[in-house]
Coordinates of C-alpha atoms in Angstrom, one line a residue:
M1 CA 11.1 -6.4 -36.4
S2 CA 9.8 -3.5 -38.5
S3 CA 9.6 -0.1 -36.9
D4 CA 5.9 0.1 -37.1
L5 CA 5.2 -3.1 -35.3
A6 CA 4.3 -2.5 -31.6
K7 CA 5.7 -4.6 -28.9
T8 CA 2.2 -5.5 -27.9
D9 CA 2.1 -7.5 -31.1
T10 CA 5.4 -9.2 -30.0
L11 CA 3.8 -10.0 -26.7
K12 CA 0.9 -11.5 -28.4
R13 CA 3.0 -13.6 -30.8
S14 CA 5.3 -14.8 -28.1
F15 CA 2.4 -15.9 -25.9
D16 CA 0.7 -17.4 -29.0
E17 CA 3.8 -19.4 -29.9
K18 CA 4.2 -20.7 -26.4
T19 CA 0.5 -21.5 -25.7
N20 CA -0.3 -23.0 -29.2
K21 CA 1.8 -26.0 -28.1
N22 CA -0.4 -26.7 -25.2
N23 CA -3.7 -25.1 -26.3
N24 CA -3.4 -22.6 -23.6
K25 CA -3.6 -19.4 -25.6
P26 CA -3.8 -16.0 -23.9
N27 CA -4.6 -13.2 -26.2
A28 CA -2.7 -10.1 -25.3
S29 CA -4.9 -7.9 -27.5
D30 CA -7.8 -8.6 -25.2
H31 CA -6.1 -6.4 -22.7
I32 CA -4.0 -3.9 -24.6
D33 CA -5.8 -2.3 -27.5
T34 CA -3.1 -0.9 -29.8
A35 CA -5.6 0.1 -32.5
S36 CA -7.5 2.6 -30.4
K37 CA -4.5 3.4 -28.2
K38 CA -6.9 3.7 -25.2
P39 CA -7.4 1.4 -22.2
K40 CA -10.6 -0.7 -22.2
N41 CA -11.9 0.7 -18.9
D42 CA -15.1 2.6 -18.0
E43 CA -15.0 6.2 -19.0
T44 CA -17.5 9.0 -18.7
S45 CA -19.6 9.9 -21.7
D46 CA -17.4 12.8 -22.7
G47 CA -14.2 10.8 -22.1
C48 CA -12.8 13.5 -19.8
Y49 CA -14.3 13.6 -16.3
N50 CA -17.5 13.0 -14.3
S51 CA -20.0 15.8 -14.3
S52 CA -21.6 15.4 -10.9
R53 CA -20.1 15.8 -7.5
E54 CA -18.9 12.5 -6.1
R55 CA -18.2 11.3 -2.6
S56 CA -14.7 11.4 -1.0
V57 CA -12.2 8.8 -2.2
D58 CA -9.5 7.2 -0.1
D59 CA -5.9 8.2 -0.8
Q60 CA -4.7 6.2 -3.8
E61 CA -1.8 3.9 -3.2
D62 CA 0.7 2.5 -5.7
D63 CA -1.3 -0.7 -6.4
L64 CA -2.5 -1.9 -9.7
E65 CA -6.0 -0.6 -9.5
D66 CA -6.8 2.0 -12.1
N67 CA -9.6 4.3 -11.0
A68 CA -8.8 7.2 -13.3
S69 CA -11.7 8.7 -15.3
I70 CA -9.7 11.2 -17.3
Q71 CA -8.6 10.6 -20.9
I72 CA -5.4 8.6 -21.1
P73 CA -2.7 9.9 -23.5
Y74 CA -1.5 6.6 -25.0
G75 CA 0.2 8.5 -27.8
G76 CA 2.5 10.3 -25.3
I77 CA 3.0 13.9 -24.3
R78 CA 6.0 14.7 -26.5
S79 CA 5.9 18.3 -27.6
K80 CA 8.0 21.4 -27.6
E81 CA 6.4 22.6 -24.4
N82 CA 7.2 19.3 -22.7
E83 CA 10.9 19.2 -23.8
I84 CA 12.0 19.7 -20.2
L85 CA 10.3 16.4 -19.3
K86 CA 12.3 14.4 -21.9
P87 CA 13.7 11.2 -20.3
K88 CA 16.9 9.3 -21.1
N89 CA 16.9 6.5 -23.6
P90 CA 17.9 3.1 -22.0
D91 CA 21.2 1.7 -23.2
Q92 CA 19.5 -1.5 -24.4
P93 CA 16.2 -3.4 -24.0
V94 CA 15.6 -5.3 -20.8
R95 CA 17.5 -8.6 -20.8
I96 CA 16.6 -11.5 -18.4
G97 CA 19.1 -14.3 -18.3
K98 CA 18.9 -17.8 -16.9
N99 CA 21.5 -18.7 -14.2
S100 CA 23.2 -21.9 -15.3
D101 CA 23.8 -22.9 -11.7
D102 CA 20.2 -23.2 -10.5
E103 CA 18.3 -22.7 -13.9
K104 CA 16.5 -19.7 -12.4
Y105 CA 16.0 -16.3 -14.1
V106 CA 18.0 -13.3 -12.9
F107 CA 16.4 -9.9 -13.1
P108 CA 18.5 -6.7 -13.8
K109 CA 18.8 -4.3 -10.9
I110 CA 16.0 -1.6 -10.7
T111 CA 16.9 1.7 -9.0
K112 CA 14.6 4.5 -8.0
E113 CA 16.0 6.5 -10.9
D114 CA 15.3 3.6 -13.3
T115 CA 11.6 3.6 -12.3
Q116 CA 11.3 7.4 -12.6
N117 CA 12.9 7.4 -16.0
A118 CA 10.7 4.5 -17.2
R119 CA 7.5 6.2 -16.0
M120 CA 8.5 9.4 -17.8
F121 CA 9.5 7.6 -20.9
L122 CA 6.1 6.0 -21.0
K123 CA 4.3 9.3 -20.5
Y124 CA 6.6 11.3 -22.9
Y125 CA 6.8 8.9 -25.8
G126 CA 3.6 6.8 -25.4
L127 CA 2.9 3.1 -25.0
R128 CA 4.1 2.0 -28.4
K129 CA 7.6 3.4 -28.2
F130 CA 7.9 2.4 -24.5
L131 CA 7.3 -1.2 -25.3
D132 CA 9.5 -1.1 -28.5
T133 CA 12.3 0.4 -26.5
Y134 CA 12.3 -1.6 -23.3
L135 CA 11.4 -5.1 -24.6
P136 CA 13.6 -7.4 -26.7
E137 CA 12.4 -9.1 -29.9
E138 CA 12.0 -12.5 -28.1
L139 CA 10.4 -12.5 -24.7
N140 CA 8.2 -14.4 -22.3
S141 CA 5.8 -13.5 -19.5
L142 CA 8.6 -12.9 -17.0
Y143 CA 9.4 -9.7 -19.0
V144 CA 5.8 -8.6 -18.4
Y145 CA 6.3 -9.0 -14.6
Y146 CA 9.6 -7.1 -14.8
L147 CA 8.0 -4.2 -16.6
I148 CA 5.4 -4.0 -13.8
K149 CA 8.2 -3.8 -11.2
L150 CA 10.2 -1.3 -13.3
L151 CA 7.1 1.0 -13.3
G152 CA 7.1 0.9 -9.5
F153 CA 4.3 -1.6 -8.8
E154 CA 4.1 -5.0 -7.2
L155 CA 1.6 -7.8 -7.6
K156 CA -0.9 -8.5 -4.8
D157 CA -2.2 -11.8 -6.2
K158 CA -0.5 -14.5 -4.1
D159 CA -1.1 -17.2 -6.6
V160 CA 0.6 -15.3 -9.4
M161 CA 3.4 -14.1 -7.1
G162 CA 4.1 -17.7 -6.0
A163 CA 4.2 -18.9 -9.6
V164 CA 6.6 -16.1 -10.6
H165 CA 9.0 -16.5 -7.7
E166 CA 9.3 -20.2 -8.3
Y167 CA 11.3 -19.3 -11.4
I168 CA 13.1 -16.1 -10.3
S169 CA 16.5 -16.1 -8.7
P170 CA 16.9 -14.1 -5.5
L171 CA 20.1 -12.8 -7.1
I172 CA 20.0 -9.5 -9.0
Y173 CA 22.3 -8.8 -12.0
D174 CA 24.4 -5.7 -12.0
P175 CA 28.0 -5.1 -13.0
S176 CA 29.3 -5.2 -9.4
S177 CA 27.5 -8.4 -8.4
T178 CA 28.9 -11.9 -8.2
I179 CA 26.7 -12.9 -11.1
R180 CA 28.4 -12.0 -14.3
Q181 CA 26.8 -11.7 -17.6
K182 CA 28.9 -14.5 -19.0
S183 CA 27.3 -16.9 -16.5
L184 CA 23.8 -16.1 -17.7
N185 CA 22.1 -17.7 -20.7
Y186 CA 20.2 -15.3 -22.9
E187 CA 19.3 -17.7 -25.6
E188 CA 15.6 -18.3 -26.4
F189 CA 13.9 -20.2 -23.6
E190 CA 10.4 -21.5 -23.0
D191 CA 7.9 -19.5 -21.0
P192 CA 7.7 -21.1 -17.5
L193 CA 4.3 -19.7 -16.5
E194 CA 0.9 -21.2 -17.2
K195 CA -1.6 -19.5 -19.4
R196 CA -3.8 -18.2 -16.5
H197 CA -0.8 -16.6 -14.9
A198 CA 0.4 -15.0 -18.1
V199 CA -3.1 -13.5 -18.8
R200 CA -3.2 -12.1 -15.3
L201 CA 0.3 -10.5 -15.7
I202 CA -0.8 -8.8 -19.0
K203 CA -3.9 -7.4 -17.3
D204 CA -1.8 -6.1 -14.4
L205 CA 0.7 -4.6 -16.8
Q206 CA -2.1 -2.6 -18.4
K207 CA -3.3 -1.5 -15.0
A208 CA 0.2 -0.3 -14.2
I209 CA 0.4 1.5 -17.6
N210 CA -3.0 3.1 -17.1
K211 CA -2.0 4.3 -13.6
V212 CA 1.3 5.8 -14.8
L213 CA -0.4 7.5 -17.8
S214 CA -3.1 9.0 -15.6
T215 CA -0.8 10.2 -12.9
R216 CA 1.3 13.3 -13.1
L217 CA 5.1 13.1 -12.6
R218 CA 7.0 15.9 -11.0
L219 CA 9.1 18.4 -12.9
S220 CA 12.8 18.1 -12.4
N221 CA 13.5 21.8 -12.6
F222 CA 10.8 23.2 -10.2
F223 CA 11.1 22.2 -6.6
K224 CA 12.3 25.2 -4.6
I225 CA 10.5 28.2 -3.1
E226 CA 12.7 30.4 -5.3
H227 CA 11.4 28.6 -8.4
F228 CA 7.8 29.4 -7.2
V229 CA 8.6 33.1 -6.6
D230 CA 10.3 33.4 -10.0
K231 CA 7.3 31.7 -11.8
L232 CA 4.8 34.0 -10.0
Q233 CA 6.7 37.0 -11.3
K234 CA 6.5 35.7 -14.9
A235 CA 3.1 33.9 -15.0
N236 CA 0.0 35.6 -16.2
K237 CA -2.5 32.8 -16.4
I238 CA -2.5 31.3 -12.9
L239 CA -5.1 28.7 -12.1
V240 CA -5.9 28.6 -8.4
L241 CA -7.8 25.7 -6.8
T242 CA -9.0 26.3 -3.2
G243 CA -10.6 24.2 -0.5
A244 CA -11.8 24.6 3.1
G245 CA -8.3 25.3 4.4
V246 CA -8.3 28.8 3.1
S247 CA -11.2 29.7 5.5
T248 CA -10.2 27.9 8.7
S249 CA -8.4 31.0 10.0
L250 CA -11.8 32.7 10.2
G251 CA -13.1 30.0 12.5
I252 CA -14.9 28.1 9.7
P253 CA -14.2 24.4 10.2
D254 CA -12.8 22.2 7.4
F255 CA -14.7 19.0 6.6
R256 CA -12.3 16.1 6.8
S257 CA -9.7 16.7 9.6
S258 CA -9.9 15.1 13.0
E259 CA -11.6 18.3 14.3
G260 CA -13.5 19.1 11.1
F261 CA -17.2 19.3 10.4
Y262 CA -17.7 15.6 9.6
S263 CA -16.2 14.5 12.9
K264 CA -18.6 16.9 14.8
I265 CA -21.7 15.3 13.4
K266 CA -21.0 11.7 14.1
H267 CA -23.6 11.8 16.8
L268 CA -26.4 12.1 14.2
G269 CA -26.1 8.3 13.6
L270 CA -25.7 8.6 9.8
D271 CA -24.1 5.7 8.0
D272 CA -21.8 8.3 6.4
P273 CA -21.4 11.9 7.7
Q274 CA -21.4 13.1 4.1
D275 CA -25.1 12.1 3.9
V276 CA -26.0 15.5 5.3
F277 CA -25.1 16.7 1.8
N278 CA -26.8 13.9 0.0
L279 CA -29.5 15.2 -2.4
D280 CA -31.7 12.1 -2.2
I281 CA -31.8 12.4 1.6
F282 CA -32.5 16.1 1.4
M283 CA -35.5 15.4 -0.9
Q284 CA -36.9 12.8 1.5
D285 CA -36.2 14.8 4.7
P286 CA -34.6 18.3 4.5
S287 CA -34.5 18.5 8.3
V288 CA -31.4 16.3 8.3
F289 CA -29.5 19.1 6.6
Y290 CA -31.1 22.0 8.4
N291 CA -30.3 20.5 11.8
I292 CA -26.6 21.0 11.1
A293 CA -26.6 23.8 8.5
H294 CA -25.9 26.5 11.1
M295 CA -22.5 24.8 11.7
V296 CA -21.4 25.6 8.1
L297 CA -23.2 28.9 7.7
P298 CA -20.5 31.4 6.6
P299 CA -19.7 34.7 8.2
E300 CA -20.8 37.7 6.2
N301 CA -18.3 40.2 4.7
L302 CA -15.2 38.5 6.2
Y303 CA -12.3 37.0 4.3
S304 CA -8.8 35.8 5.1
P305 CA -5.4 37.1 4.0
L306 CA -5.2 34.1 1.7
H307 CA -8.4 35.2 -0.1
S308 CA -6.8 38.6 -0.5
F309 CA -3.6 37.0 -1.9
I310 CA -5.8 35.6 -4.7
K311 CA -7.4 39.0 -5.1
M312 CA -3.9 40.4 -5.4
L313 CA -3.1 38.0 -8.3
Q314 CA -6.3 39.2 -10.0
D315 CA -5.3 42.9 -9.5
K316 CA -1.9 42.2 -11.1
G317 CA -3.6 40.6 -14.1
K318 CA -2.1 37.2 -13.3
L319 CA -5.3 35.2 -12.3
L320 CA -6.8 33.1 -15.0
R321 CA -9.5 31.6 -12.7
N322 CA -10.1 30.7 -9.1
Y323 CA -11.9 27.3 -8.8
T324 CA -13.1 27.0 -5.3
Q325 CA -14.7 24.0 -3.6
N326 CA -15.9 26.2 -0.8
I327 CA -19.5 27.1 -0.3
D328 CA -19.0 30.1 2.0
N329 CA -18.8 32.7 -0.8
L330 CA -15.9 34.5 0.9
E331 CA -14.1 34.9 -2.4
S332 CA -16.8 37.3 -3.5
Y333 CA -16.4 39.3 -0.2
A334 CA -12.7 39.5 -0.9
G335 CA -13.4 41.2 -4.3
I336 CA -12.7 38.4 -6.7
K337 CA -14.7 39.1 -9.8
A338 CA -17.5 36.8 -10.9
E339 CA -15.9 36.1 -14.2
K340 CA -12.7 35.1 -12.4
L341 CA -14.5 32.8 -9.9
V342 CA -16.0 29.3 -10.4
Q343 CA -17.8 28.0 -7.3
C344 CA -17.5 24.4 -8.1
H345 CA -19.8 23.2 -5.4
G346 CA -22.1 26.2 -5.4
S347 CA -22.5 28.5 -2.4
F348 CA -24.8 30.1 0.1
A349 CA -24.9 33.2 -2.1
T350 CA -28.4 32.2 -3.3
A351 CA -31.1 29.8 -2.4
S352 CA -33.8 28.2 -4.5
C353 CA -37.1 26.4 -4.0
I354 CA -36.9 22.7 -4.5
T355 CA -40.4 22.7 -6.1
C356 CA -40.8 25.8 -8.2
H357 CA -37.1 26.8 -8.4
W358 CA -37.8 30.4 -7.3
Q359 CA -34.5 32.0 -6.3
L360 CA -33.6 34.6 -3.7
P361 CA -30.4 35.9 -2.1
G362 CA -29.0 33.4 0.3
E363 CA -28.8 35.7 3.3
K364 CA -32.6 35.9 3.3
I365 CA -32.7 32.4 4.8
F366 CA -29.8 32.7 7.2
D367 CA -32.0 33.6 10.2
H368 CA -34.0 30.4 9.6
I369 CA -30.8 28.4 9.5
R370 CA -29.6 29.9 12.7
K371 CA -32.9 29.0 14.4
L372 CA -32.8 25.4 12.9
E373 CA -36.0 26.1 11.0
L374 CA -37.1 25.0 7.5
P375 CA -37.1 28.0 5.2
L376 CA -40.2 27.7 3.0
C377 CA -41.1 29.2 -0.4
P378 CA -43.9 31.8 -0.2
Y379 CA -45.2 30.7 -3.5
C380 CA -45.5 27.0 -2.5
Y381 CA -46.5 27.7 1.1
Q382 CA -50.2 27.4 0.8
K383 CA -50.1 24.2 -1.1
R384 CA -47.6 22.7 1.4
R385 CA -50.1 23.5 4.2
E386 CA -52.6 21.2 2.4
Y387 CA -50.0 18.4 2.2
F388 CA -48.6 18.8 5.7
P389 CA -51.4 20.5 7.8
L390 CA -50.0 19.5 11.2
E391 CA -46.7 21.3 10.9
H392 CA -48.5 24.7 10.4
D393 CA -50.1 25.3 13.8
E394 CA -48.7 28.9 13.7
D395 CA -48.8 30.7 10.4
K396 CA -45.6 32.5 9.4
D397 CA -45.8 35.6 7.2
Y398 CA -43.6 34.4 4.4
E399 CA -45.1 37.0 2.1
D400 CA -43.6 39.9 4.0
E401 CA -40.3 38.1 4.8
Y402 CA -39.2 37.3 1.3
G403 CA -41.1 39.7 -0.8
Y404 CA -44.1 38.3 -2.6
N405 CA -45.6 38.4 -6.1
T406 CA -49.3 37.4 -6.1
N407 CA -49.4 36.9 -9.8
L408 CA -46.5 34.5 -9.6
R409 CA -48.2 32.8 -6.7
D410 CA -51.5 32.3 -8.6
N411 CA -49.7 30.9 -11.6
L412 CA -47.8 28.4 -9.5
N413 CA -50.9 27.3 -7.6
N414 CA -52.7 26.7 -10.9
N415 CA -49.9 24.5 -12.1
L416 CA -49.7 22.5 -8.9
S417 CA -52.2 19.7 -8.4
T418 CA -55.3 20.7 -6.5
K419 CA -56.1 17.2 -5.5
T420 CA -55.1 16.0 -2.0
P421 CA -52.3 13.5 -2.6
I422 CA -52.1 10.0 -1.2
A423 CA -50.4 10.0 2.2
G424 CA -46.7 9.5 1.8
T425 CA -46.5 10.4 -1.9
V426 CA -45.4 14.0 -1.4
L427 CA -41.8 14.5 -0.4
K428 CA -41.1 16.5 2.8
S429 CA -38.9 18.8 0.7
F430 CA -42.0 20.2 -1.1
G431 CA -41.8 24.0 -1.1
V432 CA -38.5 24.0 0.9
L433 CA -35.8 26.5 0.1
K434 CA -32.4 25.0 -0.4
P435 CA -29.1 26.9 -0.5
D436 CA -27.6 26.6 -4.0
I437 CA -24.7 24.4 -2.8
T438 CA -24.0 21.3 -4.8
F439 CA -25.0 18.2 -2.9
F440 CA -23.5 14.8 -3.6
G441 CA -25.4 13.3 -6.7
E442 CA -26.2 16.8 -8.0
A443 CA -24.7 18.2 -11.2
L444 CA -22.0 20.8 -10.9
P445 CA -22.7 24.3 -12.0
S446 CA -22.7 24.7 -15.8
K447 CA -20.0 27.4 -15.5
F448 CA -17.5 24.7 -14.3
H449 CA -17.9 22.7 -17.5
K450 CA -17.9 25.8 -19.7
T451 CA -14.6 27.1 -18.4
I452 CA -12.5 24.1 -17.3
R453 CA -11.6 22.7 -20.7
E454 CA -10.1 26.0 -21.9
D455 CA -8.5 27.0 -18.6
I456 CA -6.5 23.8 -18.2
L457 CA -4.9 24.3 -21.6
E458 CA -4.2 28.0 -21.1
C459 CA -2.8 28.1 -17.5
D460 CA 0.9 28.5 -16.9
L461 CA 0.9 27.8 -13.2
L462 CA -1.4 25.8 -10.9
I463 CA -1.7 26.5 -7.2
C464 CA -3.8 24.3 -5.0
I465 CA -4.5 25.7 -1.6
G466 CA -6.2 24.3 1.5
T467 CA -7.6 21.1 -0.1
S468 CA -7.2 17.4 0.3
L469 CA -8.4 16.8 -3.3
K470 CA -10.7 14.0 -2.3
V471 CA -13.9 15.0 -4.1
A472 CA -14.3 14.4 -7.9
P473 CA -14.4 15.8 -10.4
V474 CA -12.6 18.9 -9.0
S475 CA -9.8 16.6 -7.7
E476 CA -9.1 15.5 -11.2
I477 CA -8.0 18.9 -12.4
V478 CA -4.4 18.3 -11.2
N479 CA -4.1 15.4 -13.7
M480 CA -5.8 17.4 -16.5
V481 CA -3.3 20.3 -16.6
P482 CA -0.5 19.9 -19.2
A483 CA 2.5 18.0 -17.9
H484 CA 4.9 20.9 -18.3
V485 CA 2.9 23.3 -16.1
P486 CA 4.3 23.7 -12.6
Q487 CA 2.0 22.7 -9.7
V488 CA 2.2 24.0 -6.2
L489 CA 0.4 22.8 -3.0
I490 CA -0.2 25.2 -0.1
N491 CA -1.7 23.1 2.7
R492 CA -1.4 22.0 6.3
D493 CA -0.7 18.4 5.2
P494 CA 0.7 16.8 2.1
V495 CA -1.7 15.2 -0.5
K496 CA -0.3 11.7 -1.0
H497 CA -2.3 10.8 -4.1
A498 CA -1.1 13.8 -6.1
E499 CA 2.3 14.7 -7.4
F500 CA 3.0 18.4 -6.8
D501 CA 6.3 19.9 -7.8
L502 CA 6.4 22.1 -4.7
N503 CA 4.7 21.4 -1.4
L504 CA 4.5 24.3 1.1
L505 CA 3.1 22.8 4.3
G506 CA 1.8 25.2 7.0
F507 CA -1.0 27.6 7.7
C508 CA -2.3 29.0 4.4
D509 CA -2.2 32.6 5.6
D510 CA 1.4 32.3 6.7
V511 CA 2.5 30.7 3.4
A512 CA 0.7 33.5 1.5
A513 CA 2.5 36.1 3.6
L514 CA 5.8 34.5 3.1
I515 CA 5.5 34.3 -0.7
A516 CA 4.2 37.9 -0.9
Q517 CA 7.2 39.1 1.2
K518 CA 9.6 37.3 -1.2
C519 CA 7.8 38.8 -4.2
H520 CA 7.8 42.3 -2.6
W521 CA 4.1 42.4 -3.1
N522 CA 1.4 43.9 -0.8
I523 CA -1.6 41.8 0.1
P524 CA -4.8 44.0 0.0
H525 CA -6.0 42.9 3.5
S526 CA -6.5 44.8 6.7
N527 CA -4.0 42.6 8.5
W528 CA -1.2 43.1 6.0
V529 CA 0.3 45.8 8.2
N530 CA 1.2 43.1 10.7
L531 CA 1.9 40.3 8.2
K532 CA 4.3 42.4 6.0
N533 CA 7.1 42.3 8.6
K534 CA 6.2 39.0 10.3
K535 CA 9.1 36.6 10.7
I536 CA 8.1 33.4 8.9
E537 CA 10.6 30.6 8.5
Y538 CA 10.7 27.5 6.3
V539 CA 12.7 24.3 6.4
E540 CA 13.2 21.9 3.4
K541 CA 12.3 18.4 4.6
D542 CA 12.7 16.7 1.3
K543 CA 13.1 17.6 -2.3
G544 CA 10.0 19.8 -3.1
F545 CA 8.7 19.7 0.5
Y546 CA 8.9 22.6 2.9
N547 CA 7.5 23.2 6.4
V548 CA 6.5 26.8 6.8
F549 CA 6.0 28.2 10.3
V550 CA 6.3 31.2 12.6
P551 CA 9.1 30.5 15.2
A552 CA 7.9 29.7 18.7
N553 CA 9.9 32.5 20.2
S554 CA 8.7 35.0 17.6
A555 CA 7.0 38.2 18.9
N556 CA 4.4 37.6 16.3
K557 CA 3.5 34.1 17.5
K558 CA 0.4 35.2 19.5
E559 CA -0.8 37.1 16.5
T560 CA -0.4 34.0 14.3
D561 CA -2.3 31.9 16.8
D562 CA -5.1 34.4 16.8
T563 CA -5.2 34.6 13.0
N564 CA -5.0 30.9 12.5
S565 CA -7.3 29.8 15.3

């Protein structure tokens, strides 16, 4: 075979030769497009990521479903920067022999290291070289199934599995087994599977390939706390991604834990607790949100030691950007500069009128939120009275409350219809002020799209803190960062659908204090006097996984309980 002929073409020819004899002709090119080197799946218009906030997704499992919406690097990630990721070349292509005793095919043994190397080979060199290297010149559909298994996946289709296992020997070939290579026949043999099974295997192989190419693999030289400390000292473009866990020590609940915000609003009877942040529902009935908004109203001028840890990175000239999924605006209180902060889901810092888009400082509506009242726009108030007269038995002086411009009011009233609308045609959100937080179905702030493309290419370290990474498109950032850039998770629990090089599991404030101690840095927080000398321990549970905690008998235990309540 010539060097420029991809093994996808070999797959096609092999299947064609086999199926031409019985007019069952699967076309491999229908499923693997070697010309474009891209998977034929649904992508976003820019080929990179979705632009609006999407609902939570379940933890991904190692099945054959490909739900990735980022660009897939079919050409590989081989580069000077990624040299540390370079995998080993296999000694020879895969060889599947037939056992002369029972006429069944014997698969070579697959180890965990084999799977890891095959995945990295695919990502490093790309699809074409992966297939050229791992597959022989002559093959059949059982080789496709073997590649699926080699990449760490298994079929779920019982029909295909039954057909495959009818021809596979339970024995596995390796040099120490009772099956010796001399007893196996490697001569050309007919493909035992039917066309429909072969086609399904090709489809599933592409899904496996897509999944591997869209999922990050861990670095082999970055898995200890000492590696993290050393990198922090050297890095100067650190990307920090934060979630609700960075604020829980201040008494602000997270959203998805067993004691989080969503679990506390089940009594509302919503089909999905996330519907309280659904834009369509807000437009129809904003009271659904304002009945619970007081529960997520942030404290003013408070911030955690973890927020100050990020501020410290900024002060040292190491912070490239802090992308926060939080809406509490506590990063601003901690002193993180506006140009260094991207509030991916908006925040309570400002509020805007749904109808005329007039904007005001968010704290102006906090009192209404605490009283479970609808905050109304002073410029749309008179017109709203016409549409909903029964709800205004007692006039409120919105003019004095928010500050009022009569010229702006007159202009707005002239632009609004003076005719009484048909009953039910005006949304209940007319003239309602909404905090500028990004609801599900609402576009993310433009700043996110302006900065993310450059930041993911410039960053030299990614730290994800206090997040379960379940809301797109922010959750996709971890797969967009170049493969050679170390990734660290600081969180109470592991994130199973992401592949972080280092996982520091514990209270976020404790982990931040531990790392600052090891770096001999001072966190600019009022509680640093106590945290500086606090005894914080860590235990390595697995490669790249540490439990971080304050010992139960520590004199500082009570303080930790108070801080992380």
